[in-house]
Every structure is written in C-alpha cells, then in structure tokens.
Amino acid sequence: MNHWDQFLAPYKQAIDELKIKLKGMRSQFELEHIHSPIEFVTGRVKPIASILDKAQQKNIPLDKIESEMQDIAGLRMMCQFVDDIETVVKLLRQRNDFRIVEERNYISNKKQSGYRSYHVVIEYPVQTIRGEKKILAEIQIRTLAMNFWATIEHSLNYKYKGQFPEEINKRLQSAAEAAFRLDEEMSQIKEEIQEAQVYFTKNKEAVKKLEEKN
Ligand SMILES: Nc1nc2c(ncn2[C@@H]2O[C@H](COP(=O)(O)OP(=O)(O)OP(=O)(O)O)[C@@H](O)[C@H]2O)c(=O)[nH]1
Ligand SMILES: Nc1ncnc2c1ncn2[C@@H]1O[C@H](COP(=O)(O)OP(=O)(O)OP(=O)(O)O)[C@@H](O)[C@H]1O
C-alpha cells in the first residue's frame, strides 16, 4: 500500500460512515411524514493534488496536514430553506458520535466573493484495526440556491484561478444577490410548498400501495 492510500484510508472510511449517518437523518423525517430539513447529502475525500496545492498555498508542512487541514474529509448537507440550516446545525450539535470543534457562519457573515454556507468542523473517531483514530471533517450546510451559486463559482475559480475578469466578477456578485433573493422568496412561501410536498408524498404512497395490491 502506498503512503497516500494509507493516509487517506481513515478519511475514506469516515466519509462512507458519515454519509450513511447523515442520510439516515433524512430518512427518519420521511418516515414520520414531516418536512425534512435535509434535501440531500454529498461527501468526498479531497483529491491528493488539491491537498498538496492547499498545503503549499497555506504553508502547511506535510507532517501538519492531518492537524491543520480541516477539509480532507468533506460533507455537504443541502437544505430547501434557510431556516432548515439552523435545524440541521442543532441536530448535529445533539449527536454524540462526533465532537464539534468549530463553527463558521458564512450566512450571517457572507464572504467577499458572495459565498454563503454554514460550516461545522468535527472531530470524528474512526475505528481501525489498530485502534481508534480521530480525524477532522468539514460539514458544509447550505440551501439549494447557495449550492448552485457555489458550484458555478467553484468551476469558474478553477478556470480563472481566482483572478476573475471584471465582467465575470460583476455577474457573480449579481448572481449571489439573486440566489439570496431566491432563498428569501422561497422562505416567504415555505408553508405552501411544504403542504404541497406532504400532499404529493401521501399521494405517491397511496398509488404505490394500490400497485402492490394489484
Ligand atoms: N465556491 C466557493 N466555495 C468556497 C468559498 N469560500 C469557501 N468555500 C468552500 O469552503 C471551504 C473552505 O472553507 P473556509 O471556512 O473558508 O476555510 P478556511 O480554512 O478559512 O479557508 P480555505 O483556505 O478556503 O479552506 C472551501 O474548501 C470551499 O469548499 C468561495 O468563495 N466560493
Ligand atoms: N465539504 C464538501 N463536501 C462535499 N464536496 C466538497 C466539499 N468541499 C469541496 N467539495 C467538492 O470537492 C471537489 C474537490 O474540491 P477541492 O477540495 O479541490 O476544492 P475546495 O473545497 O474548493 O478546495 P480548497 O479549500 O483547497 O480551495 C469540488 O467539486 C468541491 O466542490
């Protein structure tokens, strides 16, 4: 096994386990027919090239990566409404399978780029054949609109390496503003949307039961 495979193994295990656990939270809401504050969950282990780039940019020596790079294991929890983010954060704070080491609120303090999200850094214990290993993981909690903007901006960042032409910069700022307004509009009609979703889920279940009968 090469050095990187060995180093990344507990991070991969943590992502696999946490994806199941966080998706499990959504299933529990569905089972009880209550609006789930979690729409979907994704996770990834940071690519090696990206770990090395970041270590170089932030002057992190290789033997400090483990303790200083918080996003080698990264998860994202997407929500329909801004209010749901707080609900999700509260649910994370209640859990006892990891410890929260830091929270960063880029919703009340949006970044200069226009980026909005709530970040929770956790210390997660991975059980290995050589005993327990605690690793850091970053959970980003955001609405679908915040995620849309961040995904597009991330791709453009990759292309322009952070140096956007003025025109693109302006468009990104106005798109961030539009995403913010979209979140506000959706919050205004939240109740209506949720009622429609419950109605839709119940209808879907009734059809399924009928199909099973026939
Ligand atoms: N698309 C996009 N994503 C961002 C932006 N800022 C932060 N992120 C995401 O959030 C992660 C880092 O979160 P931060 O809380 O800013 O972490 P940090 O250690 O202060 O800064 P980094 O050096 O960016 O890791 C990044 O790896 C991205 O996934 C942004 O302006 N645009
Ligand atoms: N917490 C996360 N959960 C899920 N996916 C993520 C998370 N963080 C980043 N990603 C995604 O993983 C892929 C690789 O990301 P990478 O780590 O190179 O980017 P980044 O997070 O912007 O990194 P950096 O902090 O080094 O700028 C990208 O598609 C990115 O959107």
PDB file of C-alpha atoms and ligand atoms in Angstrom:
ATOM      1  CA  MET A   1       0.000   0.000   0.000  1.00  0.00           C
ATOM      2  CA  ASN A   2       1.418   3.410  -0.849  1.00  0.00           C
ATOM      3  CA  HIS A   3       1.762   6.194   1.692  1.00  0.00           C
ATOM      4  CA  TRP A   4      -1.217   8.229   0.379  1.00  0.00           C
ATOM      5  CA  ASP A   5      -3.571   5.211   0.350  1.00  0.00           C
ATOM      6  CA  GLN A   6      -2.642   4.564   3.960  1.00  0.00           C
ATOM      7  CA  PHE A   7      -3.001   8.215   4.958  1.00  0.00           C
ATOM      8  CA  LEU A   8      -6.370   8.657   3.228  1.00  0.00           C
ATOM      9  CA  ALA A   9      -7.926   5.325   4.330  1.00  0.00           C
ATOM     10  CA  PRO A  10      -9.460   6.624   7.615  1.00  0.00           C
ATOM     11  CA  TYR A  11     -10.802   9.706   5.778  1.00  0.00           C
ATOM     12  CA  LYS A  12     -12.477   7.442   3.190  1.00  0.00           C
ATOM     13  CA  GLN A  13     -13.963   5.326   5.962  1.00  0.00           C
ATOM     14  CA  ALA A  14     -15.217   8.430   7.768  1.00  0.00           C
ATOM     15  CA  ILE A  15     -16.913   9.735   4.605  1.00  0.00           C
ATOM     16  CA  ASP A  16     -18.598   6.374   3.950  1.00  0.00           C
ATOM     17  CA  GLU A  17     -19.859   6.171   7.527  1.00  0.00           C
ATOM     18  CA  LEU A  18     -20.940   9.801   7.820  1.00  0.00           C
ATOM     19  CA  LYS A  19     -22.814   9.737   4.505  1.00  0.00           C
ATOM     20  CA  ILE A  20     -24.899   6.822   5.807  1.00  0.00           C
ATOM     21  CA  LYS A  21     -25.458   8.540   9.159  1.00  0.00           C
ATOM     22  CA  LEU A  22     -26.440  11.932   7.741  1.00  0.00           C
ATOM     23  CA  LYS A  23     -28.646  10.419   5.036  1.00  0.00           C
ATOM     24  CA  GLY A  24     -30.243   8.379   7.843  1.00  0.00           C
ATOM     25  CA  MET A  25     -31.384  11.656   9.428  1.00  0.00           C
ATOM     26  CA  ARG A  26     -33.343  12.459   6.253  1.00  0.00           C
ATOM     27  CA  SER A  27     -34.949   9.005   6.187  1.00  0.00           C
ATOM     28  CA  GLN A  28     -36.159   9.447   9.763  1.00  0.00           C
ATOM     29  CA  PHE A  29     -38.030  12.643   8.821  1.00  0.00           C
ATOM     30  CA  GLU A  30     -39.537  10.944   5.774  1.00  0.00           C
ATOM     31  CA  LEU A  31     -40.711   8.006   7.848  1.00  0.00           C
ATOM     32  CA  GLU A  32     -42.583  10.365  10.142  1.00  0.00           C
ATOM     33  CA  HIS A  33     -44.051  12.378   7.248  1.00  0.00           C
ATOM     34  CA  ILE A  34     -42.541  15.602   8.493  1.00  0.00           C
ATOM     35  CA  HIS A  35     -40.715  18.103   6.321  1.00  0.00           C
ATOM     36  CA  SER A  36     -37.089  17.030   6.146  1.00  0.00           C
ATOM     37  CA  PRO A  37     -34.666  19.927   6.698  1.00  0.00           C
ATOM     38  CA  ILE A  38     -32.174  17.845   4.691  1.00  0.00           C
ATOM     39  CA  GLU A  39     -32.723  17.609   0.941  1.00  0.00           C
ATOM     40  CA  PHE A  40     -29.582  15.598   0.064  1.00  0.00           C
ATOM     41  CA  VAL A  41     -26.111  14.816   1.320  1.00  0.00           C
ATOM     42  CA  THR A  42     -22.822  14.519  -0.579  1.00  0.00           C
ATOM     43  CA  GLY A  43     -19.305  13.787   0.542  1.00  0.00           C
ATOM     44  CA  ARG A  44     -15.824  13.476  -0.849  1.00  0.00           C
ATOM     45  CA  VAL A  45     -12.225  12.905   0.154  1.00  0.00           C
ATOM     46  CA  LYS A  46     -10.088  15.806  -1.043  1.00  0.00           C
ATOM     47  CA  PRO A  47      -8.071  14.870  -4.132  1.00  0.00           C
ATOM     48  CA  ILE A  48      -4.325  14.449  -3.413  1.00  0.00           C
ATOM     49  CA  ALA A  49      -3.379  17.217  -5.889  1.00  0.00           C
ATOM     50  CA  SER A  50      -5.757  19.582  -4.089  1.00  0.00           C
ATOM     51  CA  ILE A  51      -4.296  18.631  -0.666  1.00  0.00           C
ATOM     52  CA  LEU A  52      -0.800  19.393  -1.944  1.00  0.00           C
ATOM     53  CA  ASP A  53      -1.863  22.696  -3.582  1.00  0.00           C
ATOM     54  CA  LYS A  54      -3.578  23.873  -0.417  1.00  0.00           C
ATOM     55  CA  ALA A  55      -0.638  22.831   1.781  1.00  0.00           C
ATOM     56  CA  GLN A  56       1.651  24.886  -0.431  1.00  0.00           C
ATOM     57  CA  GLN A  57      -0.657  27.925  -0.551  1.00  0.00           C
ATOM     58  CA  LYS A  58      -1.204  27.931   3.208  1.00  0.00           C
ATOM     59  CA  ASN A  59       2.369  26.991   4.111  1.00  0.00           C
ATOM     60  CA  ILE A  60       1.318  23.817   5.901  1.00  0.00           C
ATOM     61  CA  PRO A  61       4.228  21.359   6.287  1.00  0.00           C
ATOM     62  CA  LEU A  62       3.356  17.792   5.226  1.00  0.00           C
ATOM     63  CA  ASP A  63       3.568  16.465   8.796  1.00  0.00           C
ATOM     64  CA  LYS A  64       0.987  19.068   9.924  1.00  0.00           C
ATOM     65  CA  ILE A  65      -1.616  18.349   7.228  1.00  0.00           C
ATOM     66  CA  GLU A  66      -3.538  15.989   9.483  1.00  0.00           C
ATOM     67  CA  SER A  67      -3.957  18.514  12.296  1.00  0.00           C
ATOM     68  CA  GLU A  68      -4.267  21.694  10.208  1.00  0.00           C
ATOM     69  CA  MET A  69      -6.228  20.804   7.081  1.00  0.00           C
ATOM     70  CA  GLN A  70      -9.837  20.516   8.157  1.00  0.00           C
ATOM     71  CA  ASP A  71     -11.461  19.566   4.870  1.00  0.00           C
ATOM     72  CA  ILE A  72      -9.638  16.401   3.737  1.00  0.00           C
ATOM     73  CA  ALA A  73     -12.911  14.705   4.604  1.00  0.00           C
ATOM     74  CA  GLY A  74     -15.763  16.943   3.433  1.00  0.00           C
ATOM     75  CA  LEU A  75     -19.525  16.572   3.537  1.00  0.00           C
ATOM     76  CA  ARG A  76     -22.327  18.786   2.294  1.00  0.00           C
ATOM     77  CA  MET A  77     -25.901  18.854   3.529  1.00  0.00           C
ATOM     78  CA  MET A  78     -28.296  20.626   1.210  1.00  0.00           C
ATOM     79  CA  CYS A  79     -31.497  22.195   2.557  1.00  0.00           C
ATOM     80  CA  GLN A  80     -34.579  23.622   0.854  1.00  0.00           C
ATOM     81  CA  PHE A  81     -34.946  26.668   3.104  1.00  0.00           C
ATOM     82  CA  VAL A  82     -32.555  28.956   5.001  1.00  0.00           C
ATOM     83  CA  ASP A  83     -34.386  28.137   8.276  1.00  0.00           C
ATOM     84  CA  ASP A  84     -33.614  24.450   7.772  1.00  0.00           C
ATOM     85  CA  ILE A  85     -29.891  25.175   8.149  1.00  0.00           C
ATOM     86  CA  GLU A  86     -30.299  26.098  11.813  1.00  0.00           C
ATOM     87  CA  THR A  87     -32.410  22.973  12.398  1.00  0.00           C
ATOM     88  CA  VAL A  88     -29.674  20.821  10.856  1.00  0.00           C
ATOM     89  CA  VAL A  89     -26.934  22.509  12.895  1.00  0.00           C
ATOM     90  CA  LYS A  90     -28.938  21.922  16.091  1.00  0.00           C
ATOM     91  CA  LEU A  91     -29.349  18.262  15.169  1.00  0.00           C
ATOM     92  CA  LEU A  92     -25.591  17.977  14.595  1.00  0.00           C
ATOM     93  CA  ARG A  93     -24.871  19.608  17.973  1.00  0.00           C
ATOM     94  CA  GLN A  94     -27.067  16.978  19.696  1.00  0.00           C
ATOM     95  CA  ARG A  95     -25.197  13.985  18.316  1.00  0.00           C
ATOM     96  CA  ASN A  96     -22.700  12.100  20.383  1.00  0.00           C
ATOM     97  CA  ASP A  97     -20.843  10.207  17.665  1.00  0.00           C
ATOM     98  CA  PHE A  98     -18.556  13.183  16.965  1.00  0.00           C
ATOM     99  CA  ARG A  99     -17.349  16.375  18.597  1.00  0.00           C
ATOM    100  CA  ILE A 100     -17.833  19.815  17.034  1.00  0.00           C
ATOM    101  CA  VAL A 101     -14.556  21.709  17.138  1.00  0.00           C
ATOM    102  CA  GLU A 102     -15.514  24.834  15.192  1.00  0.00           C
ATOM    103  CA  GLU A 103     -18.469  26.525  13.515  1.00  0.00           C
ATOM    104  CA  ARG A 104     -18.167  29.181  10.811  1.00  0.00           C
ATOM    105  CA  ASN A 105     -21.252  31.130   9.834  1.00  0.00           C
ATOM    106  CA  TYR A 106     -20.836  32.473   6.307  1.00  0.00           C
ATOM    107  CA  ILE A 107     -24.576  33.153   6.122  1.00  0.00           C
ATOM    108  CA  SER A 108     -24.721  35.999   8.613  1.00  0.00           C
ATOM    109  CA  ASN A 109     -21.139  36.846   7.568  1.00  0.00           C
ATOM    110  CA  LYS A 110     -21.062  36.164   3.857  1.00  0.00           C
ATOM    111  CA  LYS A 111     -17.635  36.039   2.209  1.00  0.00           C
ATOM    112  CA  GLN A 112     -16.450  38.851  -0.039  1.00  0.00           C
ATOM    113  CA  SER A 113     -16.824  36.520  -3.015  1.00  0.00           C
ATOM    114  CA  GLY A 114     -20.571  36.295  -2.270  1.00  0.00           C
ATOM    115  CA  TYR A 115     -20.176  32.770  -0.802  1.00  0.00           C
ATOM    116  CA  ARG A 116     -22.807  31.751   1.765  1.00  0.00           C
ATOM    117  CA  SER A 117     -22.847  28.489   3.780  1.00  0.00           C
ATOM    118  CA  TYR A 118     -22.654  27.290   7.374  1.00  0.00           C
ATOM    119  CA  HIS A 119     -19.521  25.276   8.157  1.00  0.00           C
ATOM    120  CA  VAL A 120     -19.194  22.834  11.028  1.00  0.00           C
ATOM    121  CA  VAL A 121     -15.811  21.236  11.654  1.00  0.00           C
ATOM    122  CA  ILE A 122     -15.982  17.974  13.562  1.00  0.00           C
ATOM    123  CA  GLU A 123     -13.581  15.515  15.134  1.00  0.00           C
ATOM    124  CA  TYR A 124     -14.775  12.059  14.140  1.00  0.00           C
ATOM    125  CA  PRO A 125     -13.469   8.818  15.692  1.00  0.00           C
ATOM    126  CA  VAL A 126     -12.757   6.141  13.086  1.00  0.00           C
ATOM    127  CA  GLN A 127     -12.426   2.569  14.373  1.00  0.00           C
ATOM    128  CA  THR A 128      -9.438   0.862  12.742  1.00  0.00           C
ATOM    129  CA  ILE A 129      -7.716  -2.487  13.249  1.00  0.00           C
ATOM    130  CA  ARG A 130      -5.028  -0.542  15.114  1.00  0.00           C
ATOM    131  CA  GLY A 131      -7.480   1.177  17.433  1.00  0.00           C
ATOM    132  CA  GLU A 132      -9.358   4.457  17.276  1.00  0.00           C
ATOM    133  CA  LYS A 133      -8.150   7.289  15.045  1.00  0.00           C
ATOM    134  CA  LYS A 134      -9.687  10.745  15.354  1.00  0.00           C
ATOM    135  CA  ILE A 135      -9.866  12.714  12.132  1.00  0.00           C
ATOM    136  CA  LEU A 136     -11.146  16.194  11.258  1.00  0.00           C
ATOM    137  CA  ALA A 137     -14.027  16.584   8.809  1.00  0.00           C
ATOM    138  CA  GLU A 138     -15.825  19.646   7.466  1.00  0.00           C
ATOM    139  CA  ILE A 139     -19.600  19.659   7.028  1.00  0.00           C
ATOM    140  CA  GLN A 140     -20.940  22.446   4.807  1.00  0.00           C
ATOM    141  CA  ILE A 141     -24.651  23.142   5.300  1.00  0.00           C
ATOM    142  CA  ARG A 142     -26.344  25.266   2.648  1.00  0.00           C
ATOM    143  CA  THR A 143     -29.543  25.805   0.693  1.00  0.00           C
ATOM    144  CA  LEU A 144     -30.002  24.567  -2.851  1.00  0.00           C
ATOM    145  CA  ALA A 145     -29.608  28.152  -4.096  1.00  0.00           C
ATOM    146  CA  MET A 146     -26.373  28.658  -2.118  1.00  0.00           C
ATOM    147  CA  ASN A 147     -25.116  25.356  -3.507  1.00  0.00           C
ATOM    148  CA  PHE A 148     -25.982  26.321  -7.083  1.00  0.00           C
ATOM    149  CA  TRP A 149     -24.031  29.577  -6.810  1.00  0.00           C
ATOM    150  CA  ALA A 150     -21.030  27.973  -5.034  1.00  0.00           C
ATOM    151  CA  THR A 151     -20.803  25.156  -7.594  1.00  0.00           C
ATOM    152  CA  ILE A 152     -20.759  27.564 -10.536  1.00  0.00           C
ATOM    153  CA  GLU A 153     -18.308  29.913  -8.808  1.00  0.00           C
ATOM    154  CA  HIS A 154     -16.052  26.953  -7.948  1.00  0.00           C
ATOM    155  CA  SER A 155     -15.888  25.869 -11.602  1.00  0.00           C
ATOM    156  CA  LEU A 156     -15.113  29.420 -12.737  1.00  0.00           C
ATOM    157  CA  ASN A 157     -12.498  29.734  -9.997  1.00  0.00           C
ATOM    158  CA  TYR A 158     -10.864  26.612 -11.341  1.00  0.00           C
ATOM    159  CA  LYS A 159     -10.756  28.137 -14.818  1.00  0.00           C
ATOM    160  CA  TYR A 160      -9.581  31.630 -13.811  1.00  0.00           C
ATOM    161  CA  LYS A 161      -7.548  30.561 -10.725  1.00  0.00           C
ATOM    162  CA  GLY A 162      -9.312  33.151  -8.570  1.00  0.00           C
ATOM    163  CA  GLN A 163      -8.490  36.065 -10.918  1.00  0.00           C
ATOM    164  CA  PHE A 164     -11.871  36.750 -12.485  1.00  0.00           C
ATOM    165  CA  PRO A 165     -12.207  39.259 -15.325  1.00  0.00           C
ATOM    166  CA  GLU A 166     -14.170  42.314 -14.121  1.00  0.00           C
ATOM    167  CA  GLU A 167     -17.292  41.397 -16.140  1.00  0.00           C
ATOM    168  CA  ILE A 168     -17.444  37.856 -14.666  1.00  0.00           C
ATOM    169  CA  ASN A 169     -16.844  39.252 -11.189  1.00  0.00           C
ATOM    170  CA  LYS A 170     -19.812  41.612 -11.555  1.00  0.00           C
ATOM    171  CA  ARG A 171     -22.040  38.813 -12.857  1.00  0.00           C
ATOM    172  CA  LEU A 172     -21.044  36.530  -9.977  1.00  0.00           C
ATOM    173  CA  GLN A 173     -21.851  39.227  -7.435  1.00  0.00           C
ATOM    174  CA  SER A 174     -25.237  39.817  -9.005  1.00  0.00           C
ATOM    175  CA  ALA A 175     -25.880  36.050  -9.213  1.00  0.00           C
ATOM    176  CA  ALA A 176     -25.045  35.806  -5.477  1.00  0.00           C
ATOM    177  CA  GLU A 177     -27.592  38.583  -4.849  1.00  0.00           C
ATOM    178  CA  ALA A 178     -30.169  36.713  -6.976  1.00  0.00           C
ATOM    179  CA  ALA A 179     -29.536  33.459  -5.051  1.00  0.00           C
ATOM    180  CA  PHE A 180     -30.028  35.371  -1.792  1.00  0.00           C
ATOM    181  CA  ARG A 181     -33.343  36.811  -3.056  1.00  0.00           C
ATOM    182  CA  LEU A 182     -34.445  33.368  -4.267  1.00  0.00           C
ATOM    183  CA  ASP A 183     -33.874  31.977  -0.751  1.00  0.00           C
ATOM    184  CA  GLU A 184     -35.895  34.874   0.681  1.00  0.00           C
ATOM    185  CA  GLU A 185     -38.771  34.350  -1.779  1.00  0.00           C
ATOM    186  CA  MET A 186     -38.896  30.617  -1.062  1.00  0.00           C
ATOM    187  CA  SER A 187     -38.933  31.266   2.687  1.00  0.00           C
ATOM    188  CA  GLN A 188     -41.994  33.505   2.177  1.00  0.00           C
ATOM    189  CA  ILE A 189     -43.965  30.640   0.578  1.00  0.00           C
ATOM    190  CA  LYS A 190     -42.415  27.879   2.710  1.00  0.00           C
ATOM    191  CA  GLU A 191     -45.715  26.809   4.274  1.00  0.00           C
ATOM    192  CA  GLU A 192     -47.440  26.483   0.887  1.00  0.00           C
ATOM    193  CA  ILE A 193     -44.548  24.448  -0.544  1.00  0.00           C
ATOM    194  CA  GLN A 194     -44.445  22.120   2.453  1.00  0.00           C
ATOM    195  CA  GLU A 195     -48.196  21.451   2.307  1.00  0.00           C
ATOM    196  CA  ALA A 196     -47.883  20.592  -1.373  1.00  0.00           C
ATOM    197  CA  GLN A 197     -44.954  18.275  -0.627  1.00  0.00           C
ATOM    198  CA  VAL A 198     -46.851  16.360   2.091  1.00  0.00           C
ATOM    199  CA  TYR A 199     -49.837  16.030  -0.271  1.00  0.00           C
ATOM    200  CA  PHE A 200     -47.535  14.766  -3.047  1.00  0.00           C
ATOM    201  CA  THR A 201     -45.752  12.207  -0.802  1.00  0.00           C
ATOM    202  CA  LYS A 202     -49.057  10.850   0.556  1.00  0.00           C
ATOM    203  CA  ASN A 203     -50.465  10.539  -2.972  1.00  0.00           C
ATOM    204  CA  LYS A 204     -47.330   8.758  -4.123  1.00  0.00           C
ATOM    205  CA  GLU A 205     -47.622   6.284  -1.232  1.00  0.00           C
ATOM    206  CA  ALA A 206     -51.313   5.639  -1.946  1.00  0.00           C
ATOM    207  CA  VAL A 207     -50.505   4.868  -5.607  1.00  0.00           C
ATOM    208  CA  LYS A 208     -47.673   2.542  -4.530  1.00  0.00           C
ATOM    209  CA  LYS A 209     -49.985   0.657  -2.161  1.00  0.00           C
ATOM    210  CA  LEU A 210     -52.599   0.295  -4.922  1.00  0.00           C
ATOM    211  CA  GLU A 211     -49.951  -1.007  -7.312  1.00  0.00           C
ATOM    212  CA  GLU A 212     -48.748  -3.540  -4.716  1.00  0.00           C
ATOM    213  CA  LYS A 213     -52.334  -4.753  -4.245  1.00  0.00           C
ATOM    214  CA  ASN A 214     -52.886  -5.355  -7.975  1.00  0.00           C
TER     215      ASN A 214
HETATM  216  N1  LIG B   1     -17.343  28.199  -4.293  1.00  0.00           N
HETATM  217  C1  LIG B   1     -16.802  28.711  -3.184  1.00  0.00           C
HETATM  218  N2  LIG B   1     -16.527  27.893  -2.140  1.00  0.00           N
HETATM  219  C2  LIG B   1     -15.973  28.438  -1.043  1.00  0.00           C
HETATM  220  C3  LIG B   1     -15.667  29.817  -0.945  1.00  0.00           C
HETATM  221  N3  LIG B   1     -15.125  30.039   0.268  1.00  0.00           N
HETATM  222  C4  LIG B   1     -15.100  28.855   0.905  1.00  0.00           C
HETATM  223  N4  LIG B   1     -15.608  27.871   0.136  1.00  0.00           N
HETATM  224  C5  LIG B   1     -15.743  26.453   0.484  1.00  0.00           C
HETATM  225  O1  LIG B   1     -15.422  26.339   1.853  1.00  0.00           O
HETATM  226  C6  LIG B   1     -14.196  25.600   2.026  1.00  0.00           C
HETATM  227  C7  LIG B   1     -13.280  26.287   2.999  1.00  0.00           C
HETATM  228  O2  LIG B   1     -13.976  26.872   3.992  1.00  0.00           O
HETATM  229  P1  LIG B   1     -13.420  28.063   4.890  1.00  0.00           P
HETATM  230  O3  LIG B   1     -14.273  28.079   6.083  1.00  0.00           O
HETATM  231  O4  LIG B   1     -13.295  29.289   4.061  1.00  0.00           O
HETATM  232  O5  LIG B   1     -11.996  27.505   5.289  1.00  0.00           O
HETATM  233  P2  LIG B   1     -10.678  28.294   5.506  1.00  0.00           P
HETATM  234  O6  LIG B   1      -9.716  27.318   6.120  1.00  0.00           O
HETATM  235  O7  LIG B   1     -10.970  29.577   6.224  1.00  0.00           O
HETATM  236  O8  LIG B   1     -10.254  28.664   4.035  1.00  0.00           O
HETATM  237  P3  LIG B   1      -9.786  27.755   2.830  1.00  0.00           P
HETATM  238  O9  LIG B   1      -8.373  28.080   2.653  1.00  0.00           O
HETATM  239  O10 LIG B   1     -10.615  28.189   1.640  1.00  0.00           O
HETATM  240  O11 LIG B   1     -10.034  26.313   3.203  1.00  0.00           O
HETATM  241  C8  LIG B   1     -13.556  25.572   0.658  1.00  0.00           C
HETATM  242  O12 LIG B   1     -12.768  24.422   0.559  1.00  0.00           O
HETATM  243  C9  LIG B   1     -14.757  25.584  -0.263  1.00  0.00           C
HETATM  244  O13 LIG B   1     -15.286  24.285  -0.383  1.00  0.00           O
HETATM  245  C10 LIG B   1     -15.963  30.669  -2.084  1.00  0.00           C
HETATM  246  O14 LIG B   1     -15.735  31.871  -2.101  1.00  0.00           O
HETATM  247  N5  LIG B   1     -16.505  30.037  -3.160  1.00  0.00           N
HETATM  248  N1  LIG B   2     -17.366  19.653   2.248  1.00  0.00           N
HETATM  249  C1  LIG B   2     -17.523  19.187   0.991  1.00  0.00           C
HETATM  250  N2  LIG B   2     -18.474  18.254   0.746  1.00  0.00           N
HETATM  251  C2  LIG B   2     -18.672  17.776  -0.480  1.00  0.00           C
HETATM  252  N3  LIG B   2     -17.955  18.153  -1.556  1.00  0.00           N
HETATM  253  C3  LIG B   2     -16.997  19.071  -1.378  1.00  0.00           C
HETATM  254  C4  LIG B   2     -16.727  19.632  -0.097  1.00  0.00           C
HETATM  255  N4  LIG B   2     -15.725  20.539  -0.224  1.00  0.00           N
HETATM  256  C5  LIG B   2     -15.388  20.531  -1.522  1.00  0.00           C
HETATM  257  N5  LIG B   2     -16.121  19.667  -2.225  1.00  0.00           N
HETATM  258  C6  LIG B   2     -16.047  19.374  -3.661  1.00  0.00           C
HETATM  259  O1  LIG B   2     -14.942  18.503  -3.900  1.00  0.00           O
HETATM  260  C7  LIG B   2     -14.350  18.772  -5.166  1.00  0.00           C
HETATM  261  C8  LIG B   2     -12.854  18.961  -4.994  1.00  0.00           C
HETATM  262  O2  LIG B   2     -12.701  20.028  -4.117  1.00  0.00           O
HETATM  263  P1  LIG B   2     -11.403  20.685  -3.604  1.00  0.00           P
HETATM  264  O3  LIG B   2     -11.097  20.179  -2.264  1.00  0.00           O
HETATM  265  O4  LIG B   2     -10.336  20.638  -4.633  1.00  0.00           O
HETATM  266  O5  LIG B   2     -11.989  22.174  -3.613  1.00  0.00           O
HETATM  267  P2  LIG B   2     -12.167  23.223  -2.480  1.00  0.00           P
HETATM  268  O6  LIG B   2     -13.017  22.691  -1.410  1.00  0.00           O
HETATM  269  O7  LIG B   2     -12.650  24.493  -3.104  1.00  0.00           O
HETATM  270  O8  LIG B   2     -10.679  23.325  -2.029  1.00  0.00           O
HETATM  271  P3  LIG B   2      -9.763  24.459  -1.409  1.00  0.00           P
HETATM  272  O9  LIG B   2     -10.214  24.661   0.003  1.00  0.00           O
HETATM  273  O10 LIG B   2      -8.448  23.770  -1.495  1.00  0.00           O
HETATM  274  O11 LIG B   2      -9.893  25.655  -2.271  1.00  0.00           O
HETATM  275  C9  LIG B   2     -15.081  20.024  -5.695  1.00  0.00           C
HETATM  276  O12 LIG B   2     -16.057  19.593  -6.623  1.00  0.00           O
HETATM  277  C10 LIG B   2     -15.727  20.620  -4.474  1.00  0.00           C
HETATM  278  O13 LIG B   2     -16.939  21.303  -4.790  1.00  0.00           O
END
